[in-house]
mmCIF file of C-alpha atoms in Angstrom:
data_model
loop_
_atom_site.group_PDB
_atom_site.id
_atom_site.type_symbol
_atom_site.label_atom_id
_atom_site.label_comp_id
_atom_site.label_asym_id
_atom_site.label_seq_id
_atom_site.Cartn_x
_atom_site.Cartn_y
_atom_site.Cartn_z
ATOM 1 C CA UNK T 1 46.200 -88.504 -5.629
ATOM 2 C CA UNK T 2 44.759 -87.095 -8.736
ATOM 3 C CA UNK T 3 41.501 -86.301 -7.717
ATOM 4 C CA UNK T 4 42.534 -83.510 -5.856
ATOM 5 C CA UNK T 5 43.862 -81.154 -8.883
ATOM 6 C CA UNK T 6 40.549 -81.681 -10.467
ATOM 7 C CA UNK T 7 38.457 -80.820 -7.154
ATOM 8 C CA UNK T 8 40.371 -77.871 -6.719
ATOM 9 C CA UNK T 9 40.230 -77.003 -10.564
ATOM 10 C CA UNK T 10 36.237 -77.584 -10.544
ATOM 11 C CA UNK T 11 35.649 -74.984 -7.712
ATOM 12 C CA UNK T 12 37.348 -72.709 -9.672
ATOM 13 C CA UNK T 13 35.481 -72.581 -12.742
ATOM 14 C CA UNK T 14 32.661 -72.694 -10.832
ATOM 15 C CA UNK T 15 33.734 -69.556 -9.155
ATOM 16 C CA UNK T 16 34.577 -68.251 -12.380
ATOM 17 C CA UNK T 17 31.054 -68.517 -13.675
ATOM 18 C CA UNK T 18 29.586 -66.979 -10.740
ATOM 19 C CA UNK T 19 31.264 -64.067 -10.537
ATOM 20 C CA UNK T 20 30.728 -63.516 -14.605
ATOM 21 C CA UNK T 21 27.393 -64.075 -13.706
ATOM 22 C CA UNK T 22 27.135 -61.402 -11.262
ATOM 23 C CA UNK T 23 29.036 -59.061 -13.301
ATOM 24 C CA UNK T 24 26.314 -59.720 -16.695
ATOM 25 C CA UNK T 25 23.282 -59.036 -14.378
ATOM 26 C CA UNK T 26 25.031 -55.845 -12.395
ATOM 27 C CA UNK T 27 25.437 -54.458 -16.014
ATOM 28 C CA UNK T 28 22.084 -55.605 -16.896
ATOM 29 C CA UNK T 29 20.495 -53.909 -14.084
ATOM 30 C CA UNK T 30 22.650 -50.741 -14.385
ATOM 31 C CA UNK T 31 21.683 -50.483 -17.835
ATOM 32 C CA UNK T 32 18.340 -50.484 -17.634
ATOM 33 C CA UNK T 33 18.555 -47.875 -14.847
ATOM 34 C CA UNK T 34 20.682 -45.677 -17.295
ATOM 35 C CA UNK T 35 18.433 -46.281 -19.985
ATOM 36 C CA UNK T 36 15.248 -45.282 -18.024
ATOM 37 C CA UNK T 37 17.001 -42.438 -16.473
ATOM 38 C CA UNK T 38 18.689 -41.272 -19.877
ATOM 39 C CA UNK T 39 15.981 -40.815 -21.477
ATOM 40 C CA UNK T 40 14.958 -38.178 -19.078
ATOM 41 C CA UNK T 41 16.242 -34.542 -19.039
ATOM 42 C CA UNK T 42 18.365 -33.225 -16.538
ATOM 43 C CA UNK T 43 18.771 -28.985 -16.386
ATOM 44 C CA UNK T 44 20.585 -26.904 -13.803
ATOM 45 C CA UNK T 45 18.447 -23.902 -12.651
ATOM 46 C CA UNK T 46 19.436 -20.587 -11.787
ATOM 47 C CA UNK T 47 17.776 -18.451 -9.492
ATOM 48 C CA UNK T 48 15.465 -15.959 -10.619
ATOM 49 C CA UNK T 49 16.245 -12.759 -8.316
ATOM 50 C CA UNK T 50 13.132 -10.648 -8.202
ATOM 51 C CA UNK T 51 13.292 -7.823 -10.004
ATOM 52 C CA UNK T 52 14.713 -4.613 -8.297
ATOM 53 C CA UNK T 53 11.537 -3.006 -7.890
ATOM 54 C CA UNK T 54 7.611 -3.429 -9.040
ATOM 55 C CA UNK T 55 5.477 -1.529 -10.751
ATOM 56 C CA UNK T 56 2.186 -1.261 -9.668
ATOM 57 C CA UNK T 57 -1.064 1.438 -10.378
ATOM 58 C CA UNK T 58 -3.653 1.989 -7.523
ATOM 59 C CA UNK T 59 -6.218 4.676 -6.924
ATOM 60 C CA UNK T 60 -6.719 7.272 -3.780
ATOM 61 C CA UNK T 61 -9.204 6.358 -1.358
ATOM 62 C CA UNK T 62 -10.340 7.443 2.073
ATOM 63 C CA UNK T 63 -9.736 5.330 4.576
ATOM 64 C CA UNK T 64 -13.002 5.400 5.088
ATOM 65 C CA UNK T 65 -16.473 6.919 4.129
ATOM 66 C CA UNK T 66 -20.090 6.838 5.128
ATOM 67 C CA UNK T 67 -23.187 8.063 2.974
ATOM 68 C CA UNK T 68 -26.081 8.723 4.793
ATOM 69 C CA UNK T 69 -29.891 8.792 3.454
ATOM 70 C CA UNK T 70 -33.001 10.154 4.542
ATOM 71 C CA UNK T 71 -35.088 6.952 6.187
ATOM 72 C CA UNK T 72 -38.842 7.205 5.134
ATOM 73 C CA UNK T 73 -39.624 4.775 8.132
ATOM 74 C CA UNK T 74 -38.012 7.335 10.946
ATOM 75 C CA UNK T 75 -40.336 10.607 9.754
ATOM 76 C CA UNK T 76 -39.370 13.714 8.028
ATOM 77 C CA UNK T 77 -35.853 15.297 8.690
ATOM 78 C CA UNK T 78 -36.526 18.018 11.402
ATOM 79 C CA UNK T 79 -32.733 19.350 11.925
ATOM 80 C CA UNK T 80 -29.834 19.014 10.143
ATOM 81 C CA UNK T 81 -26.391 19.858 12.200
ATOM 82 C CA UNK T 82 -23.783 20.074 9.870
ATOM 83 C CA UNK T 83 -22.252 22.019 7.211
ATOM 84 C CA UNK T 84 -20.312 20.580 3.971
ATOM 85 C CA UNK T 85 -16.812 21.219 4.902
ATOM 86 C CA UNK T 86 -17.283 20.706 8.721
ATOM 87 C CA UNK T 87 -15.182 18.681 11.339
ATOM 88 C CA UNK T 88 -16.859 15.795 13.285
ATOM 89 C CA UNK T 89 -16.138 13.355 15.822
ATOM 90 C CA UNK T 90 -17.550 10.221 16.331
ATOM 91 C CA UNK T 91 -20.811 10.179 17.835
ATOM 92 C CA UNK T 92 -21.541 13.881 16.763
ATOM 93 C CA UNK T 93 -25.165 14.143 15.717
ATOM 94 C CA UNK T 94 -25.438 15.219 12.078
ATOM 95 C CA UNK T 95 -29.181 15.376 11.617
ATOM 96 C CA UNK T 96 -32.488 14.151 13.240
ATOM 97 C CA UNK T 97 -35.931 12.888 12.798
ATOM 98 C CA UNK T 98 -39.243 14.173 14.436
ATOM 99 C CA UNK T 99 -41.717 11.733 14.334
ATOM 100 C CA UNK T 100 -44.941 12.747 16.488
ATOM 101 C CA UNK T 101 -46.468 9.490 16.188
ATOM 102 C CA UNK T 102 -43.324 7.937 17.867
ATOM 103 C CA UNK T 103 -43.889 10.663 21.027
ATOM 104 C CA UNK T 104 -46.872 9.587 21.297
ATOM 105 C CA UNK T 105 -46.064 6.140 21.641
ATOM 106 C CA UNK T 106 -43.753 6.194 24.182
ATOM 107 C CA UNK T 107 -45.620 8.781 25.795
ATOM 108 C CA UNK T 108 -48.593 5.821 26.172
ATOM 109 C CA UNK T 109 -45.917 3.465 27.650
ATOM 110 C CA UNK T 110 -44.818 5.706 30.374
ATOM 111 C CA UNK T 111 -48.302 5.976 31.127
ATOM 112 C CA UNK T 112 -49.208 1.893 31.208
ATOM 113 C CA UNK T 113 -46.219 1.609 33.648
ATOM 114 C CA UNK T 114 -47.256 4.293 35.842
ATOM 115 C CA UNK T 115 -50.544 2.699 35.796
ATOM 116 C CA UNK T 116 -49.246 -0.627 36.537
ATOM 117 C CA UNK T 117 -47.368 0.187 39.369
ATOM 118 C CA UNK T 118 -50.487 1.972 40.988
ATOM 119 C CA UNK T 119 -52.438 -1.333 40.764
ATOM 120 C CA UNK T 120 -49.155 -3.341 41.763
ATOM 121 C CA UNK T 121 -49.075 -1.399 45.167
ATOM 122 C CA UNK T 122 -52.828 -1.294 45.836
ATOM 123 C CA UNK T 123 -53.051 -5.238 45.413
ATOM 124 C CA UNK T 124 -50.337 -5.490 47.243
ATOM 125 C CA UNK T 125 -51.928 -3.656 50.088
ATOM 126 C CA UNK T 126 -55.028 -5.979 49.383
ATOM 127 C CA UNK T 127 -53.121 -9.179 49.729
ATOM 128 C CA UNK T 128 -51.820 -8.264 52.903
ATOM 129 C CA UNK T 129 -55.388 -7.310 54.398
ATOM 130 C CA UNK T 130 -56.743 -10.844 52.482
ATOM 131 C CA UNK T 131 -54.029 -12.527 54.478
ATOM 132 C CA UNK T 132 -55.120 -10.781 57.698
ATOM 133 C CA UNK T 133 -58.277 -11.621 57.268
ATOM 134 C CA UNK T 134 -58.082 -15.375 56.569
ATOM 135 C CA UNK T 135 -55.876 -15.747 59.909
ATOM 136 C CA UNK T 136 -58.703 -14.211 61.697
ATOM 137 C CA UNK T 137 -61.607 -16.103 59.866
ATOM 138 C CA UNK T 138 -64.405 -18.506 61.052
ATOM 139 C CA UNK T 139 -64.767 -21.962 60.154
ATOM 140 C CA UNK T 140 -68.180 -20.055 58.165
ATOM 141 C CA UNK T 141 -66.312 -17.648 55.777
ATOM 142 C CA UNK T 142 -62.489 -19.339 55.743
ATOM 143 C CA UNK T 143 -63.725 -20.525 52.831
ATOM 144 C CA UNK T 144 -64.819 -17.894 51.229
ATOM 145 C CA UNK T 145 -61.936 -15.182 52.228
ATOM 146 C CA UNK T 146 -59.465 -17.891 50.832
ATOM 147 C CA UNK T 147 -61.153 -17.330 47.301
ATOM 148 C CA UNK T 148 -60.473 -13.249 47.961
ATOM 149 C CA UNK T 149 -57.262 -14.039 48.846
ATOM 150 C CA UNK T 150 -56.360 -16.596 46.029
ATOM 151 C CA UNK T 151 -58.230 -13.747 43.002
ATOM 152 C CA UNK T 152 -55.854 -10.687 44.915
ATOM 153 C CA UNK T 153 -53.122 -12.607 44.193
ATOM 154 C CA UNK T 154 -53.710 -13.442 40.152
ATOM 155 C CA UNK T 155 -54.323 -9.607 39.773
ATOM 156 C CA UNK T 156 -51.399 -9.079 41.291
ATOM 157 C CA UNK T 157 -49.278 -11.274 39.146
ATOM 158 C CA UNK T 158 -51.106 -9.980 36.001
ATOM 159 C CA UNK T 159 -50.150 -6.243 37.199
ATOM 160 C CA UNK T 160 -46.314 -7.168 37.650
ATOM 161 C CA UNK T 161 -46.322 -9.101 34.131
ATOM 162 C CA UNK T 162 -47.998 -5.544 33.044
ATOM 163 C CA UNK T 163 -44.840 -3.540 34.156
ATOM 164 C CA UNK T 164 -42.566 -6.058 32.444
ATOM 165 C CA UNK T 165 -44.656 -5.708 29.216
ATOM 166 C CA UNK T 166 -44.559 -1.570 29.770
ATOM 167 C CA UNK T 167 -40.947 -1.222 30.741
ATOM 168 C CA UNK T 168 -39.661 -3.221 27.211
ATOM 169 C CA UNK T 169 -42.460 -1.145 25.210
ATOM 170 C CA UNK T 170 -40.304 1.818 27.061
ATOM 171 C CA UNK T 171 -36.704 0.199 26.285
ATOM 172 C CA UNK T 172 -38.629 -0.659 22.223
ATOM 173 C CA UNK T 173 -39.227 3.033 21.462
ATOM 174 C CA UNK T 174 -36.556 4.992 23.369
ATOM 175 C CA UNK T 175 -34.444 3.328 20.967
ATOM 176 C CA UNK T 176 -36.667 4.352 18.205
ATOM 177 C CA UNK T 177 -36.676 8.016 19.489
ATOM 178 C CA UNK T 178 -32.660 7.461 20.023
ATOM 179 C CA UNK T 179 -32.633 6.012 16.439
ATOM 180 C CA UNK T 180 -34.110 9.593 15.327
ATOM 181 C CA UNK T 181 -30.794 11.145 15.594
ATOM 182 C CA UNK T 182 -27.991 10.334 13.281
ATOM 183 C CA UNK T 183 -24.672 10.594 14.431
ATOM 184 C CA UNK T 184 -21.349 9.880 12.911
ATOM 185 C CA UNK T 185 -19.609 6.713 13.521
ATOM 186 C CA UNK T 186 -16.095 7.849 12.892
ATOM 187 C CA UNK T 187 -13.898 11.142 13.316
ATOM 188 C CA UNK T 188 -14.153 12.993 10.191
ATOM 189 C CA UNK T 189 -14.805 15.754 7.610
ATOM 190 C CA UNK T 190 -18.302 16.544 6.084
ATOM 191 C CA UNK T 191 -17.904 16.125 2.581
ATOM 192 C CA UNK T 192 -21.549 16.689 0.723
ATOM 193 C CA UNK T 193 -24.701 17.836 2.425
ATOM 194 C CA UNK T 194 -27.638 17.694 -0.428
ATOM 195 C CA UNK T 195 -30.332 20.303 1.298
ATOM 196 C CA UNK T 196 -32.979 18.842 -1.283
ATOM 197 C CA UNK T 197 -32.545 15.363 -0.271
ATOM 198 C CA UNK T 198 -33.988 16.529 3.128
ATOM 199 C CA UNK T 199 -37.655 16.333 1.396
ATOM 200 C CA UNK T 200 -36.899 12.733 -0.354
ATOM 201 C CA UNK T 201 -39.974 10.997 1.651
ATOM 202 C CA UNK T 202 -42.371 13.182 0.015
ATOM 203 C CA UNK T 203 -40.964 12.917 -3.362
ATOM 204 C CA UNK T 204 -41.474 8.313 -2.376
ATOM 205 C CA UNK T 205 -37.755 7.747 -2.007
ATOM 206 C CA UNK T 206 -34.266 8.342 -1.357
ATOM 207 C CA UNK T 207 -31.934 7.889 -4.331
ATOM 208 C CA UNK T 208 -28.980 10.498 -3.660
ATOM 209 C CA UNK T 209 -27.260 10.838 0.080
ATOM 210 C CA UNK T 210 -28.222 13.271 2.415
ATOM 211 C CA UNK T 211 -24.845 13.572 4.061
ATOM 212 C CA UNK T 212 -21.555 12.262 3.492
ATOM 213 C CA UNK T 213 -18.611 11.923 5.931
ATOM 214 C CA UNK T 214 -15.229 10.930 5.459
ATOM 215 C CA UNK T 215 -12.513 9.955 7.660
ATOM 216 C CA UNK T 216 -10.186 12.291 8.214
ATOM 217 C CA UNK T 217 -7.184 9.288 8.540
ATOM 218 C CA UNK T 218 -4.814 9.321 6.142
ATOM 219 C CA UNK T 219 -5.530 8.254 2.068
ATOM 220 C CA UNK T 220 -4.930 4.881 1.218
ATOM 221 C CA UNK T 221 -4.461 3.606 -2.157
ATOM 222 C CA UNK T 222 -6.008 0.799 -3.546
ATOM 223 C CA UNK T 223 -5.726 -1.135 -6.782
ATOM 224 C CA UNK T 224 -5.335 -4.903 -7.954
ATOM 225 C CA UNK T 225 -2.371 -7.366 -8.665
ATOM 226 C CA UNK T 226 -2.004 -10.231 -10.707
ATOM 227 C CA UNK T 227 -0.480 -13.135 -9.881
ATOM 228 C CA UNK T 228 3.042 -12.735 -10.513
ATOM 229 C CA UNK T 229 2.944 -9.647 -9.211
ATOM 230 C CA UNK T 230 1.729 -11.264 -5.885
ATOM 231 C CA UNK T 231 4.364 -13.606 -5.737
ATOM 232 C CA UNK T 232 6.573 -10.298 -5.290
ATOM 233 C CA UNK T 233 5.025 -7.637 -3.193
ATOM 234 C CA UNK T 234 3.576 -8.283 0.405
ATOM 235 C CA UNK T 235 2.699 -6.959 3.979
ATOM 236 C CA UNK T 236 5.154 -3.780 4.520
ATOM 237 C CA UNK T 237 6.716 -3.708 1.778
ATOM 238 C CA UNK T 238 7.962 0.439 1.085
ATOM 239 C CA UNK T 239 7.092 1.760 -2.462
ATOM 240 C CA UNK T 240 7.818 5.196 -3.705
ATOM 241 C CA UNK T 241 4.389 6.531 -5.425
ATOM 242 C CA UNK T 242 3.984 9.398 -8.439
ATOM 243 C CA UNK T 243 1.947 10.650 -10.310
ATOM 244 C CA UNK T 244 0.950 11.785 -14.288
ATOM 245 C CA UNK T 245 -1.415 14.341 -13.045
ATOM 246 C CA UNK T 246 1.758 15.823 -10.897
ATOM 247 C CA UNK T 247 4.926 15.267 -12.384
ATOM 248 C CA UNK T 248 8.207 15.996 -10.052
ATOM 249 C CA UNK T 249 5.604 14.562 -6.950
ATOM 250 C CA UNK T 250 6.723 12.033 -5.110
ATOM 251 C CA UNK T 251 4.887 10.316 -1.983
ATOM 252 C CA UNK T 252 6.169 7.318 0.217
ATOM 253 C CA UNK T 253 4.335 5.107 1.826
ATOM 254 C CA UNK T 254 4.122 0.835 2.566
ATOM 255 C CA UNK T 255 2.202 -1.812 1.542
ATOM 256 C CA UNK T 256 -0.273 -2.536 4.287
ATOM 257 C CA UNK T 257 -2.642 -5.803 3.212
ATOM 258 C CA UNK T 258 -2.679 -7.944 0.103
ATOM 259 C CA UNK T 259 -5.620 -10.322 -0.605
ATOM 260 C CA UNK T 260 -5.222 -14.086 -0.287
ATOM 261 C CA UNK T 261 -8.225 -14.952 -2.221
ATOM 262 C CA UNK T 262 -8.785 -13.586 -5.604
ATOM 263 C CA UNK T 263 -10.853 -10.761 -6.202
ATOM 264 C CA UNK T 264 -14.661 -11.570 -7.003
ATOM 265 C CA UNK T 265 -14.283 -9.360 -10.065
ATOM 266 C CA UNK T 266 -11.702 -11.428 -11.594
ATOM 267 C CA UNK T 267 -13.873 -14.552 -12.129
ATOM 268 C CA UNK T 268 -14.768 -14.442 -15.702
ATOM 269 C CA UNK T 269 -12.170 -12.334 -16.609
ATOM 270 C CA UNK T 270 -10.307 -13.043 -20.260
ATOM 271 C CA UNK T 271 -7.917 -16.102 -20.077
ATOM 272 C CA UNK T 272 -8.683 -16.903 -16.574
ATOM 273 C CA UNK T 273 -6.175 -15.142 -14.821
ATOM 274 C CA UNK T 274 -7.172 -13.980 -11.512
ATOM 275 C CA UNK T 275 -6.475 -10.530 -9.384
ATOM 276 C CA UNK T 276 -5.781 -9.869 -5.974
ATOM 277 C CA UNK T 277 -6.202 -6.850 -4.506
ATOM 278 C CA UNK T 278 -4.142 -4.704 -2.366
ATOM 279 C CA UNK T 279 -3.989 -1.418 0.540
ATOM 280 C CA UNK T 280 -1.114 0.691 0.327
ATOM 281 C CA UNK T 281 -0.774 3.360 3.109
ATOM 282 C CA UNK T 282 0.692 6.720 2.349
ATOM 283 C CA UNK T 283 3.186 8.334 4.513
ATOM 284 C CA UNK T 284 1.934 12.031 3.422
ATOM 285 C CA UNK T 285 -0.752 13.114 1.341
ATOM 286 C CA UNK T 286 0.412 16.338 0.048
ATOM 287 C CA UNK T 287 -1.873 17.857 -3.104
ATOM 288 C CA UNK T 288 -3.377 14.557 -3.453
ATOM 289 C CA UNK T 289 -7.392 13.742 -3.721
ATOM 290 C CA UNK T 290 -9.524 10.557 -3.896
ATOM 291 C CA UNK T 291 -9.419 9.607 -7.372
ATOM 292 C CA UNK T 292 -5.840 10.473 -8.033
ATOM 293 C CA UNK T 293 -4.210 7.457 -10.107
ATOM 294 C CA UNK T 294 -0.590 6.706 -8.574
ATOM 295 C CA UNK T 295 2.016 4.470 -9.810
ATOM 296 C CA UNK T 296 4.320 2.422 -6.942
ATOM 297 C CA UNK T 297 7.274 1.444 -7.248
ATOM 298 C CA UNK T 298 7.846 -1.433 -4.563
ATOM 299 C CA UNK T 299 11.027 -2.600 -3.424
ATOM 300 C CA UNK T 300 11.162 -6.201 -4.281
ATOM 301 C CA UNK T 301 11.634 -9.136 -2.066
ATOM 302 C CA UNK T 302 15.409 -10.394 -1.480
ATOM 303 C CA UNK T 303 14.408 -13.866 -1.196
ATOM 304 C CA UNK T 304 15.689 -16.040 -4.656
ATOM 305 C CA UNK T 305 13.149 -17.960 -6.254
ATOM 306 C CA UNK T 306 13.127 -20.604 -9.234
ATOM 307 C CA UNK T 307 11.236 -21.097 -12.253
ATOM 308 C CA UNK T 308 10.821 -24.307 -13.771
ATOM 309 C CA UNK T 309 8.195 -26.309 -16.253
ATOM 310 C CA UNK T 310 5.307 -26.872 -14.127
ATOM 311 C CA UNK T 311 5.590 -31.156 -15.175
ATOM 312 C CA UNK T 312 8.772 -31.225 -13.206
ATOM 313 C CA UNK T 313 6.838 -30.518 -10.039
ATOM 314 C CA UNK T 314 5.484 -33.649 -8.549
ATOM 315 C CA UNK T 315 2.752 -34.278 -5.240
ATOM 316 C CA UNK T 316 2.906 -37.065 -2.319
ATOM 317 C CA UNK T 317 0.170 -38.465 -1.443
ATOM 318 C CA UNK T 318 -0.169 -35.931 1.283
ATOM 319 C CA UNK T 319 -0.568 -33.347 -1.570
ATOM 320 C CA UNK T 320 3.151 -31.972 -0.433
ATOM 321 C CA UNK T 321 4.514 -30.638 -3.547
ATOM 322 C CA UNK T 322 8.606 -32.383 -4.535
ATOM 323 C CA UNK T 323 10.816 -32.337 -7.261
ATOM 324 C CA UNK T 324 13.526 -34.745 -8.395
ATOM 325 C CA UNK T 325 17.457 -33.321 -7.763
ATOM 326 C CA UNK T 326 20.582 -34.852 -8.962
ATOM 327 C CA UNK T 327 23.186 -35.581 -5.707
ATOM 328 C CA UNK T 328 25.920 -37.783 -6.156
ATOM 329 C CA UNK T 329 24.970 -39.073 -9.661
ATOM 330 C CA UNK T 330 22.024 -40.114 -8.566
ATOM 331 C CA UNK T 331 17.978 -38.586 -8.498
ATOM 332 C CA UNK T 332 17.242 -37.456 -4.672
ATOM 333 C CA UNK T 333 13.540 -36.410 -4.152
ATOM 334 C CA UNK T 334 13.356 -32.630 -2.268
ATOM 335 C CA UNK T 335 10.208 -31.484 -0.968
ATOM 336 C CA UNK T 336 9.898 -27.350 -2.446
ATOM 337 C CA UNK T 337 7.243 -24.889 -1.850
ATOM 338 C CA UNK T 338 5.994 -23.822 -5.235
ATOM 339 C CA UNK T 339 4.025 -20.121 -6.022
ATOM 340 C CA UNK T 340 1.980 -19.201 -8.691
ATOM 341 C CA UNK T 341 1.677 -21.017 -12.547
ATOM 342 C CA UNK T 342 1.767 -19.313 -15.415
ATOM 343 C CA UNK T 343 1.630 -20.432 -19.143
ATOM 344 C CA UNK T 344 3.257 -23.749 -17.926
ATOM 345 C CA UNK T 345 5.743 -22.305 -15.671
ATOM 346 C CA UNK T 346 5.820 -22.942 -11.645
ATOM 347 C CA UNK T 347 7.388 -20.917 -9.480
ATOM 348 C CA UNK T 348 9.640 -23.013 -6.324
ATOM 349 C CA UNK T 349 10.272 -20.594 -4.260
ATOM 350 C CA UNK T 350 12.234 -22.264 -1.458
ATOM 351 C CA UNK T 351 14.201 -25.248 -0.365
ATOM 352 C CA UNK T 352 16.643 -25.336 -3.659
ATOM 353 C CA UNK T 353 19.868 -23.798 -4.087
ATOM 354 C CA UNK T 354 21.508 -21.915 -6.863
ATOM 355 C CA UNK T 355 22.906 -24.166 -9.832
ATOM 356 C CA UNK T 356 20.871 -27.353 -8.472
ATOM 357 C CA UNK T 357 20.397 -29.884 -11.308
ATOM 358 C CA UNK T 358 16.542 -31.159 -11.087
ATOM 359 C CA UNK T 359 14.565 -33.901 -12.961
ATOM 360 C CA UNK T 360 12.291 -31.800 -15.687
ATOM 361 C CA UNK T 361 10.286 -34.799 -17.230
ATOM 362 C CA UNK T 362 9.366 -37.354 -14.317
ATOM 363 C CA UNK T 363 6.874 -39.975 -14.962
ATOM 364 C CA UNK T 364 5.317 -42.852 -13.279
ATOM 365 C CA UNK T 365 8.577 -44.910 -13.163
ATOM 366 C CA UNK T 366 10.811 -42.238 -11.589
ATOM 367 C CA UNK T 367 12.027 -42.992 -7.997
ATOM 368 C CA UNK T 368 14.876 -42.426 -5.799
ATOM 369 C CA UNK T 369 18.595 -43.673 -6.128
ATOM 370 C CA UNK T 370 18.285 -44.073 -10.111
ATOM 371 C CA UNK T 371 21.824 -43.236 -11.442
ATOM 372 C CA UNK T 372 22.053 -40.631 -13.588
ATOM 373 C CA UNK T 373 24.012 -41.038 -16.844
ATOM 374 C CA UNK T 374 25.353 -37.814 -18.673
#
C-alpha cells in the first residue's frame, strides 16, 4: 500500500525536471536569437518625397538637320536650286550633278538592249524556220539541220542573257543619273548655302557643307542628367523653361525621352559617375534659337521613395533585390525595387511603407522569424 505514494511522487519529479528542462533550453535558444539579432541595428525610415520640382539645363536644337557636301565621285555641281532662307519639302531637289561620262554610259546600255532584242527576234525567227526545216528533212541532211537547229538555239539563249545583262546596266546607272540630284529628305528651311563650296572637287575635297537644311518642327532641347536626377524626371513629365539670355521669358513644354543607358561621353568621366541624356519638347518657341541655354524646372514625381545604406539591401539567388523588415517583433524578408547608388546610399523605391522599421546591417546569419529585442 505504500508503493503507490512513491510511484505517484516519482512521476512527479520527473515531470518537474522536464518541464525545467524545457524552460532552460527555450531561454537558451531565445537568447541566442536575441543576442544575434541585438547586435544588429534596427532604424525606421521615412519617406523621401521628391523634391517639388527639378532643376535641369539643356540646349536648343532642331529637331532635326541635314548638311549636305559636294560628292567628288557624282561630277561637278551643275545647278543649285535653293536659296539660304528658303522653304522646302521633302523630296524637293536642292542641287544636281552633270556628269557626261555617266550619259554616256547609260546612253551605251540603251543601245546593247536595243541591240539585243534585234538579235533576240531574228533568232527567234531562225529557230522557227530550223524547226521547219528539220520536220521536212531527209534521212541525208536530218543530221546536219539538227546541228543548225541546236547552234540557233545557244545564240538565242546568249541574246536573252544579253538583255538581262543590258536591262540591270540600265536599272545600275539610272540610279546613278537619279543619284545626281539631291533632294531633301525632310520638310524644312534652308539654313546655309556656301556658293564656293560648289567648286570643292577642283580644290581635292570637300571640308565645309554645301547646303544645310533644317526641319522646320518644333526646337527641342537637349542636355544630360545624372543619376539622381534620373531617378526623378521621366517620359512626359511638364517643366517650365527660362532663360539668362531673356529674363521675364518663360516657355513650357514636356519631357519627351530619357536615356536608359548612360551616355558614351560619361565613361571616363571624374569619379565615375555616369550621365544620361534627355529630349525635352517645347510647347512654343517664341525668340528662341539653336544654341540658346534653358533651365527646366520639372515637376517632380508623386511617387515616395526611400533611402537607405546600400549594405541593408540584400539579393536572392535570382538576383531579386530584398531587405529585412521588423513585423510582429520579428525580421520578415520584403522583396523592394531599388534605384540608383550613390556614395553608399540606395534608393528603394517601392514596396515599403512610411515609418517601416528595416534590418540596416544583415550578414550571413540573418534569416526570417529571428525575434527582435529592443
Amino acid at each position: 500500500m505504500k508503493k503507490k505514494p512513491l510511484i505517484i511522487g516519482g512521476v512527479l519529479a520527473a515531470a518537474v525536471i522536464l518541464v525545467a528542462g524545457l524552460v532552460i533550453l527555450s531561454q537558451m535558444m531565445s537568447g541566442a536569437t536575441r543576442a544575434t539579432v541585438a547586435a544588429m541595428k534596427i532604424e525606421t525610415v521615412a519617406s523621401l518625397k521628391g523634391a517639388d520640382r527639378q532643376l535641369i539645363s539643356g540646349s536648343v536644337h532642331t529637331a532635326e538637320s541635314e548638311n549636305f557636301y559636294v560628292d567628288a565621285s557624282k561630277g561637278r555641281v551643275n545647278e543649285i536650286k535653293v536659296v539660304q532662307g528658303s522653304p522646302v519639302k521633302k523630296d524637293d531637289e536642292l542641287y544636281n550633278y552633270s556628269n557626261p561620262a555617266l550619259t554616256i554610259q547609260q546612253e551605251k546600255a540603251r543601245v546593247q538592249l536595243d541591240n539585243a532584242k534585234r538579235r533576240v527576234t531574228t533568232l527567234e525567227k531562225n529557230l522557227s524556220t530550223a524547226e521547219s526545216d528539220l520536220k521536212k528533212a531527209t534521212a541525208a541532211t536530218r543530221d546536219q539541220l539538227r546541228a543548225q537547229r541546236d547552234q540557233v538555239r545557244e545564240e538565242l539563249a546568249s541574246a536573252r542573257t544579253d538583255i538581262k545583262l543590258a536591262e540591270l546596266d540600265i536599272e545600275e546607272t539610272n540610279n546613278q543619273v537619279a543619284a545626281l540630284s539631291v533632294r531633301s529628305n525632310f520638310d524644312g528651311i534652308v539654313e546655309m548655302v556656301n556658293e564656293d563650296e560648289r567648286n570643292a572637287v577642283a580644290q581635292g575635297a570637300a571640308t565645309k557643307p554645301l547646303i544645310r537644311v533644317v526641319s522646320n518642327l518644333p526646337y527641342e532641347v537637349k542636355g544630360s542628367l545624372t543619376e539622381l536626377q534620373r531617378a526623378q524626371i521621366h517620359q512626359d513629365q511638364p517643366f517650365t523653361a527660362t532663360s539668362k539670355a531673356m529674363p521675364g521669358k518663360q516657355w513650357r513644354g514636356t519631357i519627351s525621352y530619357v536615356s536608359t543607358f548612360p551616355m558614351a561621353s560619361a565613361t571616363g568621366t571624374e569619379g565615375g559617375q555616369a550621365n544620361y541624356e534627355f529630349v525635352a519638347k517645347l510647347e512654343t518657341q517664341d525668340g528662341l534659337v539653336p544654341g540658346n541655354t534653358l533651365f527646366l524646372e520639372v515637376k517632380a514625381t508623386a511617387s515616395e521613395s526611400f533611402q537607405v545604406p546600400a549594405a541593408a539591401v540584400q539579393r536572392d539567388a535570382q538576383g531579386d533585390a530584398y531587405v529585412f523588415i521588423v513585423q510582429g517583433g520579428r525580421l520578415a524578408k520584403q522583396v523592394v525595387t531599388v534605384g540608383p547608388e550613390a556614395e553608399g546610399k540606395i534608393d528603394i523605391t517601392s514596396e515599403l511603407d512610411d515609418r517601416t522599421e528595416i534590418l540596416l546591417n544583415p550578414d550571413a546569419t540573418t534569416t526570417e522569424g529571428m525575434e527582435v529585442v529592443r
